[in-house]
CSV table of C-alpha atoms in Angstrom, one decimal:
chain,number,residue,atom,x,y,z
A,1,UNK,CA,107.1,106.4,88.0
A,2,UNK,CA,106.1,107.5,91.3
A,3,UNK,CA,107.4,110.9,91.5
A,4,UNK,CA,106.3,111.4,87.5
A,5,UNK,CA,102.8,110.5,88.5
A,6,UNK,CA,102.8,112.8,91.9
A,7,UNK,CA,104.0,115.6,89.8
A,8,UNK,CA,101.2,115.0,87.3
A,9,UNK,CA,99.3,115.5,90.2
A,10,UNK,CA,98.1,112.7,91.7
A,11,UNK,CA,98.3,111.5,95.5
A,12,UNK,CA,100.9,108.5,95.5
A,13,UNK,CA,101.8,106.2,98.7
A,14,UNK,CA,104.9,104.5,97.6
A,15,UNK,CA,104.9,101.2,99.5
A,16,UNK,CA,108.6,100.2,99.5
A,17,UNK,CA,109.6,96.7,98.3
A,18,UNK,CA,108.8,93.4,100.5
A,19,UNK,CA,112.1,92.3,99.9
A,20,UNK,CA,111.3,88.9,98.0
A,21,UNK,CA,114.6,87.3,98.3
A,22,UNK,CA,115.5,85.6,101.7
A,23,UNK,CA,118.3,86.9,103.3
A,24,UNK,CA,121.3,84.6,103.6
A,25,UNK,CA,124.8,84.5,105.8
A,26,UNK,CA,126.7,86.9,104.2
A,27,UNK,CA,128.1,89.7,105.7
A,28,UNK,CA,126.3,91.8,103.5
A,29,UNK,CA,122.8,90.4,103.8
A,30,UNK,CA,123.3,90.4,107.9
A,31,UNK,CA,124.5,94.2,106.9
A,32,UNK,CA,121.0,94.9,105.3
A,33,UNK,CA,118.8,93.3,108.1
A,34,UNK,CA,120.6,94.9,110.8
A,35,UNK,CA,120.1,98.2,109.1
A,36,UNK,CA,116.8,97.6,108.4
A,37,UNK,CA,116.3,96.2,112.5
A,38,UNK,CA,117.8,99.5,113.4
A,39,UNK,CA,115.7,101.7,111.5
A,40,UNK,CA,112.4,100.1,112.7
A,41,UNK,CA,113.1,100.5,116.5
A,42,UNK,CA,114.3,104.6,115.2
A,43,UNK,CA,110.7,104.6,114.1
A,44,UNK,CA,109.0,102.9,117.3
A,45,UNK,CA,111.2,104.8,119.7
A,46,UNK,CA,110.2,108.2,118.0
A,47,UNK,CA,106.5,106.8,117.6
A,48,UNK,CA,106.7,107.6,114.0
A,49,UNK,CA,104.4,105.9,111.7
A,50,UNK,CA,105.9,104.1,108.6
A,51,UNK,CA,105.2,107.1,106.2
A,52,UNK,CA,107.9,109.2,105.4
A,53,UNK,CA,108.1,112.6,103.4
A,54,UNK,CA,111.7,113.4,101.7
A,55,UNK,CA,111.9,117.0,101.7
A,56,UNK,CA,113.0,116.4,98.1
A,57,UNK,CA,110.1,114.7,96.8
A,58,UNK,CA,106.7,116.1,95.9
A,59,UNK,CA,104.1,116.6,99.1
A,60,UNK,CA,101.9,114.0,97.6
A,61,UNK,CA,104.2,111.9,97.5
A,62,UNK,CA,104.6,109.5,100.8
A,63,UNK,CA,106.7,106.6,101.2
A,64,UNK,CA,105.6,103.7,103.0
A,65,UNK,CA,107.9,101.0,104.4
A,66,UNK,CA,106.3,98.0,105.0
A,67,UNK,CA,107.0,95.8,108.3
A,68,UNK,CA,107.3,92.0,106.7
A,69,UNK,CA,109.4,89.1,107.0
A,70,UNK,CA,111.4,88.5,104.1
A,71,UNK,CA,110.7,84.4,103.7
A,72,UNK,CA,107.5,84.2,101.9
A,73,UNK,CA,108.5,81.1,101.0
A,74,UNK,CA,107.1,79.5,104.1
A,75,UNK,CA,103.0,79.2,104.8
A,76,UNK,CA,103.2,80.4,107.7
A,77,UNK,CA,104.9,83.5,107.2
A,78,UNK,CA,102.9,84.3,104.3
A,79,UNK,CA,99.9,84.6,106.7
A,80,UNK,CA,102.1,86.6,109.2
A,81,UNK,CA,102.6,88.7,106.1
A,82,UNK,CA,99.2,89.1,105.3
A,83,UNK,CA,98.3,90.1,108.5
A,84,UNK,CA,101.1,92.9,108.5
A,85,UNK,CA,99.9,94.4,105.1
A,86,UNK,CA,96.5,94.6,106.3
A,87,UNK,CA,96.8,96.7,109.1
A,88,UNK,CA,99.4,99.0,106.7
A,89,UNK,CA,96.5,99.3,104.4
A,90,UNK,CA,94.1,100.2,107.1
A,91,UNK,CA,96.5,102.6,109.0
A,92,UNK,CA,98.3,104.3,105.7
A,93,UNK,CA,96.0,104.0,102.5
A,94,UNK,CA,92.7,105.7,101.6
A,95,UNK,CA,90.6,104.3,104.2
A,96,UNK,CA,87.4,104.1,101.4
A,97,UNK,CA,89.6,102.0,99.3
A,98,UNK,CA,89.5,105.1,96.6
A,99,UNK,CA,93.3,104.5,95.3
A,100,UNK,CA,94.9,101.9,92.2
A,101,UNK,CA,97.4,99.6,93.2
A,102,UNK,CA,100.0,99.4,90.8
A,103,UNK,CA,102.1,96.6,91.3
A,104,UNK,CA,105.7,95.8,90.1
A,105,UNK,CA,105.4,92.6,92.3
A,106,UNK,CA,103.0,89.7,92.2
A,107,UNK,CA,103.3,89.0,96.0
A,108,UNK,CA,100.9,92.1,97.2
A,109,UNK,CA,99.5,90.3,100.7
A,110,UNK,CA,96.1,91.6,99.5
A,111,UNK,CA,97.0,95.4,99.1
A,112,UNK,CA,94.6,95.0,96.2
A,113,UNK,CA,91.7,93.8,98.5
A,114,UNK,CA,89.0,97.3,98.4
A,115,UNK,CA,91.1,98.9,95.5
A,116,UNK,CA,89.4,100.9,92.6
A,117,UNK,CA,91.7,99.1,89.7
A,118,UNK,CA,95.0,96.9,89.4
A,119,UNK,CA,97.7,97.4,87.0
A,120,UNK,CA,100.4,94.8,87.5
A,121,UNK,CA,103.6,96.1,85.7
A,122,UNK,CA,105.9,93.3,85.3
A,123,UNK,CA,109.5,94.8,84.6
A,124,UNK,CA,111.7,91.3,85.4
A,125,UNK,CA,110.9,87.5,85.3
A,126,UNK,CA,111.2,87.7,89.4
A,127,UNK,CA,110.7,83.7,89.7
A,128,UNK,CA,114.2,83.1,87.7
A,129,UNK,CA,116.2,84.9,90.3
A,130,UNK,CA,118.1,82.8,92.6
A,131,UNK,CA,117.2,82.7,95.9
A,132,UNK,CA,113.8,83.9,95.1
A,133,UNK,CA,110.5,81.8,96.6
A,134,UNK,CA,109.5,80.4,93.3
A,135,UNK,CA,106.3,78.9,93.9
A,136,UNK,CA,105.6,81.3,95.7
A,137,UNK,CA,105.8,83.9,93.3
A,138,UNK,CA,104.3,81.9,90.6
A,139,UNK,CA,101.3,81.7,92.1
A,140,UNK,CA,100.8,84.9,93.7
A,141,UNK,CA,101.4,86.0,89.7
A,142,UNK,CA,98.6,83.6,88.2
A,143,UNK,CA,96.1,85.2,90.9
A,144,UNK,CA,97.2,88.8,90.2
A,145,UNK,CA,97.0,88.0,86.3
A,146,UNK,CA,93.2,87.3,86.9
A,147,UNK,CA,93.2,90.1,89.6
A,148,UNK,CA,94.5,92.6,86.8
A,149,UNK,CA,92.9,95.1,85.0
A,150,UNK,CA,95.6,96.1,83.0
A,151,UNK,CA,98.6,94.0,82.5
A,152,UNK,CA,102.4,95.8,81.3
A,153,UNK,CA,105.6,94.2,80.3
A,154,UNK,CA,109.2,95.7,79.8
A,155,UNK,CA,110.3,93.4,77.7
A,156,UNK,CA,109.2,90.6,74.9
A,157,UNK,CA,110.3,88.1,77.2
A,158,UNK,CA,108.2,89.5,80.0
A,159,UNK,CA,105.1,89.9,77.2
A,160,UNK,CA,105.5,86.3,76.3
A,161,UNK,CA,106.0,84.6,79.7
A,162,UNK,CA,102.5,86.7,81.3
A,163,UNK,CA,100.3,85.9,78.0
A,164,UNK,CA,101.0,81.6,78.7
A,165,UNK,CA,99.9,82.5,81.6
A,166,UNK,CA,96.7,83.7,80.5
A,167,UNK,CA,96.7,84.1,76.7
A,168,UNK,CA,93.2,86.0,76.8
A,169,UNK,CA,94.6,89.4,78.7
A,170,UNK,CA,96.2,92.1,77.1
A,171,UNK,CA,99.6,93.2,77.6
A,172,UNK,CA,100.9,96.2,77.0
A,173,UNK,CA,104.8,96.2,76.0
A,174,UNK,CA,106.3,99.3,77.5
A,175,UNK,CA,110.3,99.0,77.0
A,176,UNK,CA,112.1,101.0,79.6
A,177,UNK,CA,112.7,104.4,79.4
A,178,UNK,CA,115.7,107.0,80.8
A,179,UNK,CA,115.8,110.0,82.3
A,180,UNK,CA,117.0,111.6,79.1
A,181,UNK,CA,117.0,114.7,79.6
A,182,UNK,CA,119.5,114.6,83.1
A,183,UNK,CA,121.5,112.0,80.6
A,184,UNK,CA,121.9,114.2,77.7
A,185,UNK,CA,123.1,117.4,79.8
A,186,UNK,CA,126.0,115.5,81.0
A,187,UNK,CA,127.4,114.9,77.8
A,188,UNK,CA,130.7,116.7,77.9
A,189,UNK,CA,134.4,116.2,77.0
A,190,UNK,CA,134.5,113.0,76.9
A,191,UNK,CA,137.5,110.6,77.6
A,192,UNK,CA,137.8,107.0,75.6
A,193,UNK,CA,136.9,104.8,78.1
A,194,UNK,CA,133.8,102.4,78.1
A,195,UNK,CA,131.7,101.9,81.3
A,196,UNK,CA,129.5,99.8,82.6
A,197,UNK,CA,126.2,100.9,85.3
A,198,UNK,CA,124.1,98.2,87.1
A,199,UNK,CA,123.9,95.3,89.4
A,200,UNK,CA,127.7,94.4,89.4
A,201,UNK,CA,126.6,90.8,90.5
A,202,UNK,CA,127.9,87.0,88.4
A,203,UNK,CA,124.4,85.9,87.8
A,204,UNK,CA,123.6,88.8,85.5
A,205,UNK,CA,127.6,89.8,84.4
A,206,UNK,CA,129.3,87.9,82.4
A,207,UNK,CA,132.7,89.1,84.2
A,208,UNK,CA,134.8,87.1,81.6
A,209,UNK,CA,134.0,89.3,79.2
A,210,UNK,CA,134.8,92.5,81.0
A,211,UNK,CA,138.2,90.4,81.6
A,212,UNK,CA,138.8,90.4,78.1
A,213,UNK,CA,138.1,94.4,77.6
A,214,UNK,CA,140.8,94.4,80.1
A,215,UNK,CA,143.2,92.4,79.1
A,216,UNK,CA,142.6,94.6,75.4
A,217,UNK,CA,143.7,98.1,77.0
A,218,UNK,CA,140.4,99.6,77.0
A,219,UNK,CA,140.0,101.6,80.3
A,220,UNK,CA,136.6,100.7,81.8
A,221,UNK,CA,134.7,102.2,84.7
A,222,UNK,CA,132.2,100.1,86.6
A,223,UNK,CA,129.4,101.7,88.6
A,224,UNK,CA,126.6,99.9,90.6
A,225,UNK,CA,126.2,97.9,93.7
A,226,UNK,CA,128.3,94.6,94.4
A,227,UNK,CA,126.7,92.2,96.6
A,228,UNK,CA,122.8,93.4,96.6
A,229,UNK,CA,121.7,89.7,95.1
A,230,UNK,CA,124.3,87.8,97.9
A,231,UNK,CA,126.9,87.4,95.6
A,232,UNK,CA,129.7,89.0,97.1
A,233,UNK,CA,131.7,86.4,97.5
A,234,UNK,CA,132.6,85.7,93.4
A,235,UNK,CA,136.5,86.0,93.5
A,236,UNK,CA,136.6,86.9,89.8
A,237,UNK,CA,134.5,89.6,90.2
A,238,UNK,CA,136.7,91.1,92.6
A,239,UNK,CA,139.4,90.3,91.0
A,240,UNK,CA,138.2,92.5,88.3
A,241,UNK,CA,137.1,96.0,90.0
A,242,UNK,CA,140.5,95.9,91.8
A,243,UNK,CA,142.4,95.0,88.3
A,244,UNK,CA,144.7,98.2,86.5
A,245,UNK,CA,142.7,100.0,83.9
A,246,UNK,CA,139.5,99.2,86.0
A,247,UNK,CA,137.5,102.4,88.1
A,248,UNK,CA,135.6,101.5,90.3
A,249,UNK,CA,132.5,103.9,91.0
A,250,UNK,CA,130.7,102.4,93.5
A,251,UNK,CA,126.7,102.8,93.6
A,252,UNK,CA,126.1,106.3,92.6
A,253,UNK,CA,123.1,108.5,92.8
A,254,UNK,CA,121.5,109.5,89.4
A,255,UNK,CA,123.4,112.7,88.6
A,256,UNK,CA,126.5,111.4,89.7
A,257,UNK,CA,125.7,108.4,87.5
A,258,UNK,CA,124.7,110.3,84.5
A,259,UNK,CA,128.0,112.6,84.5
A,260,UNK,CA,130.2,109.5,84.4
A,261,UNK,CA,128.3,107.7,81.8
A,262,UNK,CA,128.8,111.5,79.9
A,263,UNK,CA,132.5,111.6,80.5
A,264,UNK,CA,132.4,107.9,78.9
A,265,UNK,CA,132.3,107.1,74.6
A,266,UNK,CA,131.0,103.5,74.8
A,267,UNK,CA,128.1,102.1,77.2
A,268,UNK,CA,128.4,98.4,77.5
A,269,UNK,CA,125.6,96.1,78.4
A,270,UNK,CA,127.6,92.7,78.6
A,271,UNK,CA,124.9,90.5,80.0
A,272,UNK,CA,125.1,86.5,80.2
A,273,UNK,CA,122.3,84.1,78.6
A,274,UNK,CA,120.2,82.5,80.8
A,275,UNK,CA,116.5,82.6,82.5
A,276,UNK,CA,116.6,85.7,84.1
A,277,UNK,CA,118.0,88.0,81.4
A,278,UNK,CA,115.8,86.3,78.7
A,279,UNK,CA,113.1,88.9,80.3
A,280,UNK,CA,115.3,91.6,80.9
A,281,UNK,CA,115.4,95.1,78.7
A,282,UNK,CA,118.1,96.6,80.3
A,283,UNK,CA,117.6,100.5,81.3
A,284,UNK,CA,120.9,101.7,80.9
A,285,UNK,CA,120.0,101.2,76.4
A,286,UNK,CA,118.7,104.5,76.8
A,287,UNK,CA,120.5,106.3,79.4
A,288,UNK,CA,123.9,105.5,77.5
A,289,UNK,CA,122.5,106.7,73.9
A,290,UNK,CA,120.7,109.9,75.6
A,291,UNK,CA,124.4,111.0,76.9
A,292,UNK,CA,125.8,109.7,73.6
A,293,UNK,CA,127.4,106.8,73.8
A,294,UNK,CA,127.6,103.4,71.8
A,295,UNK,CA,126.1,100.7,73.1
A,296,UNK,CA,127.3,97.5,72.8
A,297,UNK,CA,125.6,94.6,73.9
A,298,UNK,CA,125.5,91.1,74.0
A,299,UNK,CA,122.6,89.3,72.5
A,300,UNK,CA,119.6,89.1,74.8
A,301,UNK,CA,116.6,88.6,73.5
A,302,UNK,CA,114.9,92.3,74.0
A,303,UNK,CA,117.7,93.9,71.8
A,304,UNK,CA,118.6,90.7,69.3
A,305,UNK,CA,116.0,92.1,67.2
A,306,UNK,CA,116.5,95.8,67.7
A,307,UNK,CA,117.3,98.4,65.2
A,308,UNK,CA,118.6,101.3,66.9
A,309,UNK,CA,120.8,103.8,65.6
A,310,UNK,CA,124.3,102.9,67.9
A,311,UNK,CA,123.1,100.2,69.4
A,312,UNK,CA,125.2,97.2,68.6
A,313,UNK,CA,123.9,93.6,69.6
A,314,UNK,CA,126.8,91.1,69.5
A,315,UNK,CA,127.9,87.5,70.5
A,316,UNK,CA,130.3,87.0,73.4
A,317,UNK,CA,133.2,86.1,70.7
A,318,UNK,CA,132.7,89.7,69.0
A,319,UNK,CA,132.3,92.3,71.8
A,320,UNK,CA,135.5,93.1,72.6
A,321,UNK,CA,136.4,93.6,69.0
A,322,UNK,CA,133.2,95.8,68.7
A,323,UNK,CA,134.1,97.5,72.4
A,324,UNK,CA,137.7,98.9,70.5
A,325,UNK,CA,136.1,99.4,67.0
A,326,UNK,CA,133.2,102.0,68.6
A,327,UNK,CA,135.8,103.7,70.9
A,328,UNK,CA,138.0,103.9,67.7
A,329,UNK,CA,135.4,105.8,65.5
A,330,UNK,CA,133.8,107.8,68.4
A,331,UNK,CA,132.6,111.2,67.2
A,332,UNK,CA,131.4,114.2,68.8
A,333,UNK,CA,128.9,114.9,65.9
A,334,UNK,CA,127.7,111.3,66.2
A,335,UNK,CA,127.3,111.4,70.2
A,336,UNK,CA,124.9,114.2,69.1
A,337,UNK,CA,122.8,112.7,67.3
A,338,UNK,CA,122.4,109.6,69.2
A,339,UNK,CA,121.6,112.1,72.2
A,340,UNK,CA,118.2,113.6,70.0
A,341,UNK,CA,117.2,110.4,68.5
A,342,UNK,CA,117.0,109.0,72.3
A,343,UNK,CA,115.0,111.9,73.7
A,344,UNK,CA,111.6,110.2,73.0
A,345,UNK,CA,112.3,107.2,75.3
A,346,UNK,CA,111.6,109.2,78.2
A,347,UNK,CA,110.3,109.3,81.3
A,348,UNK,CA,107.8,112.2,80.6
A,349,UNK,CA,106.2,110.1,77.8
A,350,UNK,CA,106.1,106.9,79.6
A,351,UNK,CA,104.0,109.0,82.4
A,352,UNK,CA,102.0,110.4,79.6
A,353,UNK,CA,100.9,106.5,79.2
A,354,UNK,CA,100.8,105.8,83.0
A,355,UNK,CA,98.0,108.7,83.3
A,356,UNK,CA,96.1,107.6,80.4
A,357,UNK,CA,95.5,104.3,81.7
A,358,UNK,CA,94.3,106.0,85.2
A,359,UNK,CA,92.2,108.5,83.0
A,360,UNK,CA,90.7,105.3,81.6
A,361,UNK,CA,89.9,104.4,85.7
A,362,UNK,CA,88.3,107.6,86.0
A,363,UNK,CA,86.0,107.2,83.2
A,364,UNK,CA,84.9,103.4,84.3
A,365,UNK,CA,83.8,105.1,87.9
């Protein structure tokens, strides 16, 4: 979103995320604060500000990482917080207060305070996530509701949980999108394997079920992050990326990502029932269907419903069974198809939307 909307032309400060889970004794949380530690006193020795320029991104695009403490929890952190992200906003952001915030978190410490317009985009039910502050965040998103001047969900889950919160506002329901065009390119010769991309972690994975592909004889690759919700120490999941017949990619950058996913036949969303992915629309629908794949999923709310040409939605008892029936009567002609049916969810259309609601700014000024 941010690079679609510098490239549309608009100046974008990117303030990087506050980091609303607290970190906890694992070696991979004390891994990420140490890192983080290190790159703040890089920045203070150097006398660098907090905005950075990638040479890849577009010049008016400028990322901004945020100096907080990750326990907003607490009272007394909050105001430490608030503090923090005021003097960010008066020594990095327009200093007449010309600029949107667009929010994909409810906890903003104010960076709406002076601000032309709010759009809160809420893409996840953040207060279900363990280890989150949920109070915290549940009232931070009340205020922002009323705050808002446009409200967006990714998901009917999302849609329904933000209107009970206040059934007056509008929401609008933008299901996620894929870079389909990077997707689609990378379909090549590919091999009969099934694969899975995301947040390799318990509380979103249902790990049995990959198990079961396993013990089946289908090959599966696994691609994503282990360990970035705190959960590295699951021994089944381990278990499984170090099981035969199991390829484990690690966390890959998007091409890399999207040539796997087009050397694969069958995409595989198998996601557990619970709180958290009652909200969720997962991103990778798209991305596997744009590099033409099947899709099988299990039944999450978002898709349950869905009618999408090789998508399949399925119980936990029937996805294996559906797993080796798609990789059975994979086709080249009907990968291609998928591929141009996808091409609409995309990323240039969803910025089409994002600059018609900042038209719509422009016009109340």
């Amino acid at each position: 979103m941010a690079v679609g909307l510098a490239e549309a032309g608009y100046n974008v400060f990117y303030v990087e995320s506050l980091g609303l889970r607290a970190p906890t004794f694992t070696r991979a949380d004390i891994s990420r604060v140490l890192r983080h530690a290190l790159k703040l006193i890089r920045r203070r020795m150097k006398k660098s500000d907090a905005r950075q320029q990638p040479a890849s991104q577009p010049n008016n695009l400028v990322l901004i990482a945020p100096t907080v403490l990750p326990f907003h929890g607490l009272r007394i952190v909050r105001k430490i917080n608030a503090a923090l992200i005021r003097r960010l906003r008066r020594d990095h952001l327009p200093s007449d207060g010309n600029y949107i915030l667009w929010t994909f978190s409810p906890i903003t410490y104010g960076l709406e305070s002076g601000s032309k317009g709010v759009v809160y985009h809420s893409v996840d039910l953040l207060h279900t996530i363990p280890g989150v502050p949920t109070k915290a965040l549940r009232d931070a998103e009340s205020a922002l509701m009323i705050a808002a001047d446009v409200v967006v969900a990714s998901s009917k889950g999302v849609e329904d949980h933000l209107k009970i919160l206040d059934s007056a506002k509008k929401v609008l329901l933008w299901e996620n999108v894929a870079s389909t065009d990077l997707f689609a390119a990378s379909m090549s010769n590919s091999v009969p394997r099934a694969i899975f991309a995301g947040n390799v972690t318990p509380t979103k994975v249902d790990v049995h079920m990959l198990r079961g592909l396993v013990e089946a004889g289908v090959p599966l690759a696994i691609a994503g992050p282990m360990g970035i919700d705190g959960s590295t120490g699951d021994l089944e999941l381990k278990k499984l990326v170090e099981s035969p017949g199991v390829e484990y990619l690690g966390n890959l950058a998007l091409a890399d990502l999207a040539r796997e996913v087009g050397r694969s036949q069958v995409g595989l969303i198998p996601y557990l029932r619970n709180d958290y992915t009652s909200g969720v629309f997962p991103m990778k629908v798209y991305e596997y269907l744009a590099a033409g794949l099947e899709v099988v999923s299990t039944d999450i709310p978002s898709l349950s419903e869905k009618s999408i040409e090789g998508l399949h939605v399925v119980t936990a008892n029937h996805f294996v069974e559906t797993v080796t029936r798609s990789l059975a009567t994979f086709t080249e002609e009907g990968a291609r198809k998928r591929s141009l049916d996808a091409r609409s969810n995309s990323w240039d259309n969803r910025i089409k939307d994002a600059t018609a609601i900042l038209h719509g700014f422009r016009r109340k000024q």
